[in-house]
Coordinates of C-alpha atoms in Angstrom, one line a residue:
Chain K
M239 CA 71.2 83.2 61.6
R240 CA 68.9 80.5 62.8
L241 CA 69.0 80.2 66.6
D242 CA 67.7 77.0 67.8
I243 CA 67.3 75.7 71.2
A244 CA 66.4 72.1 71.3
G245 CA 65.3 70.2 74.6
V246 CA 67.3 72.8 76.9
T247 CA 67.2 72.0 80.6
A248 CA 69.7 74.2 82.8
E249 CA 70.1 74.2 86.5
I250 CA 71.3 76.8 89.2
D251 CA 72.5 74.5 92.3
G252 CA 70.9 71.0 90.9
T253 CA 68.0 72.7 90.8
P254 CA 66.1 72.7 87.5
I255 CA 65.3 76.2 86.3
V256 CA 64.0 76.0 83.1
S257 CA 63.4 72.4 81.7
D258 CA 63.0 70.8 78.0
V259 CA 62.8 73.9 76.3
D260 CA 62.7 74.3 72.8
L261 CA 62.3 77.5 71.1
V262 CA 63.6 78.5 67.5
A263 CA 64.3 82.1 66.5
E264 CA 64.1 82.0 62.0
P265 CA 66.5 83.9 60.1
G266 CA 65.5 87.6 60.2
A267 CA 62.6 87.1 63.3
F268 CA 62.1 89.5 66.2
V269 CA 61.1 86.4 68.8
G270 CA 60.2 87.8 71.9
L271 CA 60.3 85.5 75.6
I272 CA 57.6 85.9 77.9
G273 CA 56.5 84.8 81.3
P274 CA 56.2 86.4 84.6
N275 CA 58.8 87.2 86.8
G276 CA 61.0 83.7 87.8
S277 CA 59.2 81.9 85.2
G278 CA 63.2 81.6 83.2
K279 CA 63.8 83.8 80.9
S280 CA 66.7 85.1 82.2
T281 CA 68.3 81.6 82.9
L282 CA 67.2 80.5 79.7
L283 CA 69.3 83.5 77.8
R284 CA 72.4 82.3 79.9
T285 CA 72.1 79.5 78.3
V286 CA 73.2 81.3 74.9
Y287 CA 75.0 84.0 76.6
R288 CA 77.3 80.6 77.3
S289 CA 77.8 81.8 80.9
L290 CA 75.6 78.5 82.1
R291 CA 76.0 75.1 80.1
P292 CA 72.6 73.4 80.1
S293 CA 72.6 70.3 81.5
A294 CA 70.4 68.5 78.5
G295 CA 69.8 69.9 75.3
A296 CA 71.7 71.7 73.0
V297 CA 71.3 75.6 71.8
S298 CA 73.0 75.9 67.9
L299 CA 73.8 78.7 65.8
D300 CA 72.6 77.9 62.0
G301 CA 73.0 74.2 63.3
D302 CA 76.6 74.4 64.6
D303 CA 76.8 73.4 68.7
L304 CA 77.0 77.0 70.2
W305 CA 78.7 75.5 73.1
R306 CA 81.5 73.4 71.3
M307 CA 82.7 76.7 69.4
R308 CA 85.8 78.6 70.8
A309 CA 84.5 81.7 72.6
R310 CA 85.4 84.3 70.3
Q311 CA 83.5 82.1 67.5
A312 CA 80.8 82.4 69.5
A313 CA 81.2 86.5 70.1
R314 CA 81.7 86.9 66.1
R315 CA 77.9 85.2 65.6
R316 CA 75.6 86.1 68.5
A317 CA 76.0 89.6 70.7
V318 CA 74.4 89.9 74.0
V319 CA 72.5 92.8 75.4
T320 CA 72.3 92.2 79.8
Q321 CA 70.2 93.4 82.1
H322 CA 73.0 94.8 84.1
G323 CA 74.6 96.9 81.8
D324 CA 76.2 98.9 84.4
L325 CA 80.1 99.0 83.8
G326 CA 82.4 99.3 86.7
G327 CA 84.6 102.0 85.3
E328 CA 85.4 105.3 83.9
F329 CA 85.3 104.2 80.3
S330 CA 84.2 107.0 76.9
V331 CA 81.2 106.2 75.0
A332 CA 83.3 104.8 72.4
E333 CA 85.5 102.4 74.3
V334 CA 82.6 100.5 75.4
V335 CA 81.6 100.3 71.8
A336 CA 85.0 99.5 71.0
M337 CA 84.5 96.3 73.3
G338 CA 82.0 95.2 70.9
R339 CA 85.5 94.5 68.4
A340 CA 87.2 91.4 70.9
P341 CA 86.3 88.8 69.5
H342 CA 87.8 89.7 66.0
K343 CA 91.1 90.8 67.3
G344 CA 93.7 89.3 68.7
V345 CA 95.2 89.2 72.1
L346 CA 97.5 91.8 71.4
E347 CA 96.3 93.1 68.2
R348 CA 95.3 97.0 68.5
E349 CA 92.3 98.7 67.2
N350 CA 93.1 99.6 63.5
A351 CA 91.3 102.0 60.9
A352 CA 89.1 99.5 60.5
D353 CA 87.4 99.0 64.1
R354 CA 87.4 102.5 64.3
A355 CA 84.5 102.9 61.1
V356 CA 82.9 99.9 62.5
V357 CA 82.7 101.6 66.6
A358 CA 81.5 104.9 64.0
D359 CA 78.7 102.8 62.1
S360 CA 77.8 101.2 65.2
L361 CA 76.9 104.6 66.9
E362 CA 75.6 106.2 64.2
R363 CA 73.2 103.9 63.5
V364 CA 71.8 104.0 67.5
G365 CA 71.7 107.6 67.3
L366 CA 74.8 108.7 69.5
A367 CA 77.5 109.6 67.3
H368 CA 77.7 112.8 68.9
A369 CA 78.2 111.3 72.2
S370 CA 81.5 109.0 71.3
D371 CA 83.7 111.3 73.6
R372 CA 81.4 111.2 76.8
L373 CA 81.8 109.0 79.9
F374 CA 79.1 106.6 79.6
S375 CA 78.3 106.7 83.4
T376 CA 77.1 110.3 82.2
L377 CA 74.5 108.8 79.3
S378 CA 71.1 108.7 80.4
G379 CA 69.3 105.4 80.7
G380 CA 68.2 105.4 77.6
E381 CA 71.7 106.5 75.9
R382 CA 73.2 104.0 77.9
Q383 CA 70.9 100.5 76.5
R384 CA 71.5 102.2 72.7
A385 CA 75.4 102.6 73.5
L386 CA 75.2 98.4 74.9
V387 CA 73.2 97.5 71.1
A388 CA 76.1 99.5 69.4
R389 CA 78.4 97.9 71.4
A390 CA 76.5 94.7 70.2
L391 CA 76.8 96.2 66.7
A392 CA 79.9 96.4 66.6
Q393 CA 80.3 92.2 67.4
E394 CA 79.2 92.4 63.7
A395 CA 77.0 89.1 64.8
P396 CA 74.1 88.3 63.0
L397 CA 72.1 87.4 66.3
L398 CA 71.2 89.3 68.9
I399 CA 70.1 89.1 72.5
L400 CA 68.5 91.0 74.9
D401 CA 67.4 90.8 78.1
E402 CA 64.3 93.1 78.7
P403 CA 66.5 95.9 77.8
T404 CA 63.4 98.4 78.6
N405 CA 64.2 98.0 81.8
H406 CA 64.1 101.2 83.6
L407 CA 63.5 103.2 80.6
D408 CA 61.1 106.0 80.3
V409 CA 58.3 105.4 78.1
R410 CA 59.9 107.3 74.8
A411 CA 63.2 105.1 75.1
Q412 CA 61.3 101.7 75.7
L413 CA 59.8 102.5 72.3
G414 CA 62.5 104.2 70.6
L415 CA 64.7 101.5 71.7
L416 CA 62.3 98.8 70.1
D417 CA 61.9 100.6 66.5
L418 CA 65.5 100.9 66.7
V419 CA 66.6 96.5 67.3
R420 CA 64.1 95.7 65.3
S421 CA 65.2 98.1 62.1
L422 CA 68.7 96.6 62.4
G423 CA 67.6 93.3 60.4
L424 CA 69.2 91.0 62.6
T425 CA 67.7 88.0 64.5
L426 CA 66.4 88.9 67.8
L427 CA 65.5 87.0 70.8
A428 CA 64.6 89.6 73.2
A429 CA 63.0 88.7 76.7
L430 CA 60.7 91.4 77.4
H431 CA 58.4 92.1 80.3
D432 CA 55.9 94.1 78.7
L433 CA 53.2 92.4 76.4
D434 CA 51.9 95.2 74.7
H435 CA 55.4 95.6 73.2
A436 CA 55.7 91.4 73.1
A437 CA 52.3 92.3 70.7
A438 CA 53.5 94.9 68.7
Y439 CA 57.1 94.2 67.8
C440 CA 57.4 90.8 68.0
D441 CA 56.9 88.0 65.0
R442 CA 56.7 85.3 67.5
V443 CA 56.4 84.6 71.1
V444 CA 57.3 82.2 73.4
V445 CA 55.7 81.9 76.5
L446 CA 57.6 80.4 79.5
Q447 CA 55.9 79.8 82.7
H448 CA 57.8 77.4 85.8
G449 CA 60.7 77.0 83.4
R450 CA 58.8 75.5 80.9
V451 CA 57.5 76.5 77.6
R452 CA 53.6 77.3 77.7
A453 CA 53.1 78.0 74.2
S454 CA 54.7 79.4 71.4
G455 CA 53.7 81.5 68.0
P456 CA 52.3 84.7 66.4
P457 CA 51.7 86.9 69.7
L458 CA 48.3 87.6 69.1
E459 CA 47.2 83.3 68.4
V460 CA 49.1 82.6 71.6
L461 CA 47.9 85.5 73.5
T462 CA 44.1 85.3 74.2
P463 CA 42.5 86.9 76.9
E464 CA 42.1 83.0 78.4
F465 CA 45.9 82.4 77.8
V466 CA 47.1 85.7 79.4
A467 CA 44.2 85.0 82.4
D468 CA 46.1 81.7 83.5
V469 CA 49.8 82.4 82.9
F470 CA 49.8 85.9 84.0
G471 CA 46.6 86.3 86.1
V472 CA 45.3 89.6 84.8
R473 CA 42.6 90.1 82.5
A474 CA 43.7 91.1 79.0
H475 CA 41.7 92.6 76.1
I476 CA 42.9 92.3 72.3
G477 CA 42.8 94.6 69.8
A478 CA 43.8 96.6 67.1
H479 CA 46.1 100.0 68.8
P480 CA 44.1 103.0 68.4
I481 CA 47.0 105.3 67.2
T482 CA 48.9 102.7 65.3
G483 CA 46.7 99.8 63.9
R484 CA 49.0 97.2 65.0
P485 CA 48.3 94.9 67.8
H486 CA 47.5 95.8 71.2
I487 CA 47.1 94.4 74.2
A488 CA 45.8 96.0 77.3
V489 CA 45.8 94.5 80.8
A490 CA 44.0 95.0 84.0
S491 CA 43.6 93.9 87.1
A492 CA 42.1 90.4 88.0
K493 CA 40.0 92.1 90.4
P494 CA 37.6 94.4 89.5
W495 CA 37.6 97.7 91.5
Chain O
M248 CA 75.0 129.0 51.3
A249 CA 77.9 130.6 52.5
E250 CA 76.9 130.8 55.9
G251 CA 76.4 127.0 55.8
T252 CA 79.3 126.4 55.1
A253 CA 80.5 128.3 58.1
V254 CA 78.1 126.4 60.4
T255 CA 79.2 122.8 58.8
E256 CA 82.9 123.8 59.5
R257 CA 82.9 125.1 62.9
T258 CA 80.6 122.0 64.2
A259 CA 83.4 120.5 62.4
T260 CA 86.0 121.9 64.6
T261 CA 84.2 121.4 67.6
E262 CA 84.4 117.8 66.8
R263 CA 87.4 117.4 66.8
A264 CA 87.8 119.5 69.1
G265 CA 86.2 117.4 71.3
R266 CA 88.1 114.6 70.0
R267 CA 91.1 115.7 70.8
R268 CA 90.0 116.4 74.4
G269 CA 88.0 113.0 74.7
P270 CA 87.0 112.0 78.3
H271 CA 89.9 111.4 80.3
L272 CA 92.3 113.5 81.6
V273 CA 95.2 111.7 79.3
P274 CA 93.9 111.2 75.5
G275 CA 94.9 107.6 74.4
R276 CA 97.5 108.7 72.3
M277 CA 99.4 111.0 75.0
V278 CA 99.3 108.1 77.3
A279 CA 103.1 107.2 76.2
V280 CA 104.1 110.4 77.1
L281 CA 103.1 109.6 80.0
L282 CA 104.6 106.6 80.9
G283 CA 108.2 108.2 79.1
G284 CA 107.4 110.8 82.0
L285 CA 107.0 108.2 84.4
A286 CA 109.8 106.3 83.4
A287 CA 112.1 109.2 83.5
A288 CA 110.5 110.0 87.1
L289 CA 110.8 106.5 88.1
A290 CA 115.1 107.3 87.3
A291 CA 115.0 110.8 89.2
V292 CA 113.3 109.4 92.2
A293 CA 115.3 105.6 92.4
M294 CA 118.5 108.6 92.4
A295 CA 117.5 110.6 95.2
G296 CA 116.9 107.3 96.8
V297 CA 120.3 105.9 96.6
T298 CA 121.2 109.4 97.3
V299 CA 119.5 110.3 100.9
G300 CA 119.4 108.5 104.1
S301 CA 120.8 108.5 107.0
V302 CA 124.0 110.1 105.1
D303 CA 123.5 112.0 102.5
L304 CA 125.9 111.8 100.2
P305 CA 127.1 114.0 97.0
P306 CA 125.2 112.8 94.1
G307 CA 129.0 112.8 91.8
A308 CA 130.0 109.7 94.7
V309 CA 127.3 107.9 93.8
W310 CA 127.4 108.0 90.3
R311 CA 130.6 106.8 90.4
V312 CA 130.7 103.8 92.4
I313 CA 127.5 103.1 90.0
G314 CA 128.9 103.7 87.4
S315 CA 132.1 101.3 88.2
H316 CA 130.1 98.4 89.3
L317 CA 128.8 98.7 85.6
T318 CA 131.5 99.1 84.0
G319 CA 133.3 96.8 86.1
A320 CA 135.7 99.3 87.1
A321 CA 137.5 99.0 90.7
S322 CA 135.5 100.8 93.0
P323 CA 137.0 104.3 94.1
D324 CA 135.9 103.9 97.7
P325 CA 135.1 100.7 99.9
L326 CA 133.0 102.2 102.6
R327 CA 130.6 104.3 100.0
D328 CA 130.7 101.3 97.9
Q329 CA 129.3 99.5 101.0
V330 CA 126.1 101.7 101.6
I331 CA 125.8 102.5 97.9
W332 CA 125.7 99.6 96.0
E333 CA 125.1 96.7 98.9
L334 CA 122.8 98.6 100.5
R335 CA 120.7 101.8 99.2
T336 CA 120.3 100.4 95.2
P337 CA 119.1 96.8 96.2
R338 CA 116.6 98.6 98.4
V339 CA 115.7 101.4 96.2
L340 CA 114.8 98.4 93.5
V341 CA 113.1 96.0 95.7
A342 CA 111.4 99.5 96.7
A343 CA 110.9 99.9 92.9
L344 CA 109.2 96.4 92.0
V345 CA 107.2 95.9 95.0
G346 CA 105.5 99.0 94.5
A347 CA 105.1 97.6 90.8
G348 CA 103.9 94.6 92.1
L349 CA 101.1 95.2 94.7
S350 CA 99.6 97.8 92.0
V351 CA 99.3 95.7 89.3
A352 CA 98.0 92.9 92.2
G353 CA 95.5 95.4 92.9
V354 CA 94.4 96.1 89.3
A355 CA 94.3 92.2 89.0
L356 CA 91.9 92.0 92.6
Q357 CA 89.6 95.2 91.6
A358 CA 88.9 93.5 88.0
L359 CA 88.1 89.7 90.1
V360 CA 86.1 91.1 92.6
R361 CA 84.7 93.7 90.4
N362 CA 85.2 96.3 93.0
P363 CA 87.6 99.2 94.0
L364 CA 87.3 98.4 96.9
A365 CA 89.8 95.4 96.4
D366 CA 93.1 95.5 97.7
P367 CA 96.0 93.0 98.9
Y368 CA 96.4 94.8 102.1
V369 CA 92.4 95.1 102.5
L370 CA 90.9 91.9 101.5
G371 CA 93.8 89.9 104.2
V372 CA 95.7 88.4 101.2
S373 CA 99.0 90.3 102.4
A374 CA 98.0 89.4 105.8
G375 CA 97.3 85.9 104.0
A376 CA 100.9 85.5 102.3
S377 CA 102.5 86.7 105.8
L378 CA 101.8 83.5 107.1
G379 CA 102.8 81.2 105.1
A380 CA 106.7 83.2 104.7
V381 CA 106.7 83.1 108.3
L382 CA 105.3 79.8 108.9
V383 CA 108.6 78.9 107.0
V384 CA 111.4 81.0 107.9
S385 CA 110.3 80.1 111.6
F386 CA 110.3 76.1 111.1
G387 CA 111.8 75.9 107.6
A388 CA 111.0 74.9 104.1
T389 CA 109.9 71.3 105.5
A390 CA 107.1 72.2 107.3
F391 CA 105.1 73.5 104.2
G392 CA 106.4 70.5 102.1
G393 CA 109.7 71.5 100.6
L394 CA 108.2 75.1 99.7
G395 CA 110.5 78.4 99.8
V396 CA 109.0 81.4 101.3
T397 CA 107.6 83.0 98.5
G398 CA 105.9 79.2 97.6
A399 CA 104.3 79.1 100.8
A400 CA 103.3 82.5 100.9
F401 CA 101.8 82.0 97.7
V402 CA 99.7 79.0 99.1
T403 CA 98.8 80.8 102.1
A404 CA 97.5 84.2 99.9
L405 CA 95.7 82.0 97.3
L406 CA 93.6 80.1 100.3
S407 CA 93.2 83.6 101.9
V408 CA 91.7 85.4 98.1
L409 CA 89.4 82.1 98.0
A410 CA 88.3 82.4 101.4
V411 CA 87.1 86.0 101.3
Y412 CA 85.3 85.5 97.8
A413 CA 83.7 82.3 99.3
L414 CA 82.5 84.3 102.6
A415 CA 81.5 87.8 100.2
Q416 CA 79.3 86.6 97.5
R417 CA 75.9 85.8 97.7
G418 CA 74.0 84.2 94.4
G419 CA 77.3 85.0 92.4
R420 CA 77.1 89.1 93.4
L421 CA 79.9 89.9 95.4
L422 CA 78.7 92.9 98.1
D423 CA 80.7 96.0 99.0
S424 CA 80.5 96.0 102.6
R425 CA 80.8 91.6 103.1
L426 CA 83.6 91.6 100.5
V427 CA 85.4 94.7 103.1
L428 CA 84.4 92.8 106.4
A429 CA 85.4 89.0 105.1
G430 CA 88.9 90.7 104.0
V431 CA 88.6 92.2 107.5
A432 CA 88.4 89.4 109.3
V433 CA 90.6 87.0 106.8
G434 CA 93.2 89.7 107.7
Y435 CA 92.9 88.7 111.3
L436 CA 92.7 85.6 111.3
C437 CA 95.6 85.1 109.9
S438 CA 98.0 87.9 111.6
A439 CA 97.1 86.3 114.5
A440 CA 98.5 83.1 113.6
T441 CA 101.3 84.5 112.3
S442 CA 101.9 86.7 115.8
F443 CA 101.0 83.4 117.2
V444 CA 104.2 81.7 115.4
Q445 CA 106.0 84.0 116.1
L446 CA 106.0 84.5 119.8
R447 CA 105.7 80.6 120.2
L448 CA 109.1 80.3 118.6
D449 CA 111.3 83.3 119.9
P450 CA 109.7 86.0 121.9
S451 CA 112.8 88.1 121.7
E452 CA 111.6 88.2 117.6
L453 CA 109.4 91.2 118.1
Q454 CA 111.3 93.2 115.4
G455 CA 110.9 89.8 113.3
L456 CA 106.8 90.6 114.2
M457 CA 107.4 94.2 113.2
F458 CA 108.8 93.5 110.1
W459 CA 105.7 91.0 108.5
L460 CA 102.9 93.4 110.1
M461 CA 104.2 96.5 109.3
G462 CA 106.3 95.8 105.8
S463 CA 109.3 97.1 105.4
V464 CA 111.9 97.5 101.9
A465 CA 115.4 97.7 105.2
G466 CA 117.8 95.0 104.4
A467 CA 116.7 94.0 101.2
T468 CA 119.7 92.4 99.2
W469 CA 120.5 91.9 95.5
S470 CA 119.6 88.4 95.9
D471 CA 115.6 89.1 96.8
L472 CA 115.6 90.7 93.5
G473 CA 115.5 88.2 90.7
V474 CA 112.1 86.5 91.7
P475 CA 110.4 89.0 92.2
A476 CA 111.3 91.0 89.1
A477 CA 110.7 87.7 86.9
V478 CA 106.9 86.9 88.8
I479 CA 105.8 90.7 88.4
A480 CA 107.4 91.1 84.6
A481 CA 105.4 87.7 84.2
C482 CA 102.1 88.6 85.9
T483 CA 101.8 92.3 84.1
V484 CA 102.1 90.4 80.9
L485 CA 99.4 88.4 81.2
L486 CA 97.6 90.2 82.9
L487 CA 97.7 92.9 79.5
V488 CA 97.4 90.1 77.3
Q489 CA 94.6 89.9 79.3
G490 CA 93.4 93.6 79.4
R491 CA 90.2 93.5 76.5
S492 CA 89.0 90.8 78.6
M493 CA 89.1 92.0 82.2
N494 CA 87.5 95.3 80.1
A495 CA 84.3 93.1 79.6
L496 CA 85.0 91.4 83.1
L497 CA 83.9 94.8 84.6
A498 CA 80.5 94.6 82.6
G499 CA 79.7 91.8 84.1
D500 CA 79.7 87.7 83.6
D501 CA 77.3 87.3 81.3
A502 CA 78.3 90.5 79.1
A503 CA 82.1 89.3 79.4
A504 CA 80.3 85.4 77.7
G505 CA 78.9 87.4 75.4
L506 CA 81.7 89.9 74.0
G507 CA 83.3 86.1 73.8
A508 CA 85.8 86.3 77.3
S509 CA 86.2 83.0 78.8
V510 CA 85.2 84.1 81.9
P511 CA 86.0 81.2 84.0
A512 CA 89.4 80.9 82.8
L513 CA 90.1 84.4 83.3
R514 CA 88.7 84.4 86.9
I515 CA 91.4 81.9 87.8
A516 CA 94.1 83.7 85.8
L517 CA 93.5 87.1 88.2
L518 CA 92.8 84.7 91.1
V519 CA 96.4 83.3 90.5
V520 CA 98.2 86.7 89.2
A521 CA 97.0 88.2 92.1
S522 CA 97.9 85.6 95.0
L523 CA 101.2 85.5 93.2
L524 CA 102.3 89.4 93.9
T525 CA 101.2 89.5 96.8
A526 CA 103.4 86.7 98.0
T527 CA 106.1 87.4 95.7
S528 CA 105.9 91.2 97.5
V529 CA 105.6 90.0 101.6
A530 CA 108.3 87.8 101.0
V531 CA 110.5 90.0 100.3
V532 CA 108.8 93.5 102.3
G533 CA 106.2 91.9 104.2
G534 CA 102.7 93.4 104.2
I535 CA 102.8 96.8 102.6
G536 CA 99.1 98.5 103.0
F537 CA 97.2 100.2 100.2
V538 CA 99.8 100.8 97.7
G539 CA 97.4 98.4 95.5
L540 CA 94.2 100.4 96.1
M541 CA 95.9 104.1 96.2
V542 CA 97.9 103.4 92.4
P543 CA 95.9 102.0 90.0
H544 CA 92.7 104.5 91.4
A545 CA 95.3 107.3 90.4
A546 CA 96.0 105.5 86.9
R547 CA 92.7 105.3 86.3
F548 CA 91.8 109.3 86.9
L549 CA 94.5 109.4 84.6
V550 CA 93.9 107.4 81.5
G551 CA 90.3 106.1 82.4
A552 CA 89.6 102.4 83.2
D553 CA 90.9 101.0 79.7
H554 CA 93.1 98.0 81.5
R555 CA 95.4 98.2 78.8
R556 CA 96.7 102.1 79.8
V557 CA 96.0 100.9 83.6
L558 CA 98.3 98.1 84.0
P559 CA 101.6 100.0 82.8
V560 CA 100.5 103.5 84.2
A561 CA 99.8 101.7 87.7
A562 CA 102.8 99.9 87.3
L563 CA 105.0 102.4 86.8
G564 CA 103.5 104.9 88.9
G565 CA 103.1 102.4 91.9
A566 CA 107.2 101.9 91.6
V567 CA 107.4 105.7 91.9
F568 CA 105.2 105.8 94.2
L569 CA 107.4 103.7 96.8
V570 CA 110.7 104.1 96.1
A571 CA 109.4 108.2 97.1
V572 CA 107.6 106.7 100.5
D573 CA 110.2 104.8 101.3
I574 CA 113.0 108.2 100.7
V575 CA 110.1 109.6 103.3
A576 CA 110.6 106.7 106.0
R577 CA 114.2 107.1 105.6
T578 CA 114.5 111.0 106.1
A579 CA 111.0 111.7 108.3
D580 CA 113.2 111.2 111.6
R581 CA 116.5 110.7 110.9
P582 CA 118.5 108.9 112.0
N583 CA 115.9 106.3 112.8
E584 CA 114.4 104.5 110.1
L585 CA 110.3 104.3 110.1
P586 CA 108.4 100.9 109.0
I587 CA 107.4 102.1 105.1
G588 CA 103.9 100.7 105.9
I589 CA 103.0 103.4 108.2
F590 CA 103.4 105.8 105.8
T591 CA 101.4 103.9 103.1
T592 CA 98.5 103.1 105.9
G593 CA 98.7 106.5 106.9
L594 CA 97.6 107.7 103.4
G595 CA 95.7 104.9 102.2
V596 CA 93.2 104.8 104.7
P597 CA 92.4 108.6 104.3
F598 CA 91.8 107.4 100.8
F599 CA 89.8 104.2 101.6
L600 CA 87.7 106.4 103.9
W601 CA 86.9 108.5 101.2
L602 CA 86.3 106.3 98.4
L603 CA 83.7 103.9 100.7
R604 CA 81.4 106.9 101.1
R605 CA 81.5 108.4 97.5
R606 CA 80.1 105.0 96.2
P607 CA 76.2 104.6 96.5
G608 CA 75.0 102.4 99.5
G609 CA 77.3 99.1 99.3
A610 CA 75.9 97.7 95.6
A611 CA 78.2 95.4 94.3

């Protein structure tokens, strides 16, 4: 699935939050959306969730305008893991994941054996098969994110959008989640906070600042020390990770002490 | 080898046992049994509601009178016929309908504002509906553009939900404290206006005022049943169809849109349905509080949060609950009848406070 965000401007209460953004995720690529707080990452993603209509430009999936599809049709082609994944009620993990089947079901159609198989398989892929009968609210932060990824998998959509999926997770859960989504074989667009994660996991990064694209390309080409200092206001060192050998960005406060 | 097999079998058994138990008190496949039980309970409590009252009647006589009406035979006893068929039966049926309607309205409101503290009474919707109803009752249908009591109640109920919604949200998120305060404020304003309209018109009409403020199913007649029955059935079916989307909405607007729900349309539907259900209930029985708060919670406690299960359980449970409370209201201080709203509020407020304390610091 190719995601194409072309010239998108999105406004909240008449104020443009993102302006004229171009972003392409090629099939199977992991694209990282990075930028300081308030740079418009979440707002841009909302135009792909279809919860904020762009005031200009277009979002398309394999050339079809996302905003001209029916809501259910769109949900069969792209799945979403939002930042505030809390559910307001007592759902079991299996019930949460089964919500992902909604775009495949008629309004009065009940989940059948095939749906249950998809749910079980999704839980298996995120390593939560054992937890399917637990209450979602009793899961740890890392398990919750995995359950929400499983819900997205149950949508069987080729494109997955994630908004800061590693927020509030401990280090092991953060890396585990990134390993997991990278292994799914889907086209990924994720807003990420951690530059090191972006460097290590993403095929391409798109950097937003003040609602506009500052740069895009392979992480090591984009995230030079000068560029990081300019956009994020920190000093950066780019090298090979001492343990994994993958690209690695170390950052330090702009003021030495 | 043998040991390995034993371990595998034990694991499989534990898993099966775990699956059968599930995390909810009443597992999915037992929900039908629960609904059957609630239907039986409704029949039993309705029968009791017709039998007891300021005068208790022998159940045999009750059956004979009801039987004669259902078969079209001549009534055995005109006096008992009057009490049973013209007074108590419609009253019990109205209590059942309103109990179901307010409970379903509570479920809709709680999904709409994504907050379990929501209830037509707490959020001022009942008071809003009362105002419209009283305007038409006092000044006639012409005062409200030719709308009937229920229609006018619907318009003012809808306006009060919109006002509470607008006051309680900040940046698209609804805060507990603001929601409750906005509901109370809008409710007080509507109640004050209702009192003003009634007292201005007829200072001796205190009895009528009590009816709209406290609610009562006394004096319900057969002609009160048709509109609420149709509205409640239609609204419940509409919500059941939207059950999946309502579940998704609990995860947030963005997540719901991601799951393929049409969020703005769903919100409008919930707003209209909650107002319509409250308005039809209030038009018939006045403002009865906290049913829409307690019953949905009890339903979720039993079957979990899936709206496709919560809605039918809450509808039937609400019917059983209000018929039972009405029996208490009629018999607690015989031969006097107490307004039913005193009892639902007496139960509901402690429940509301318990719920408020149990929730973490005011988060949406």
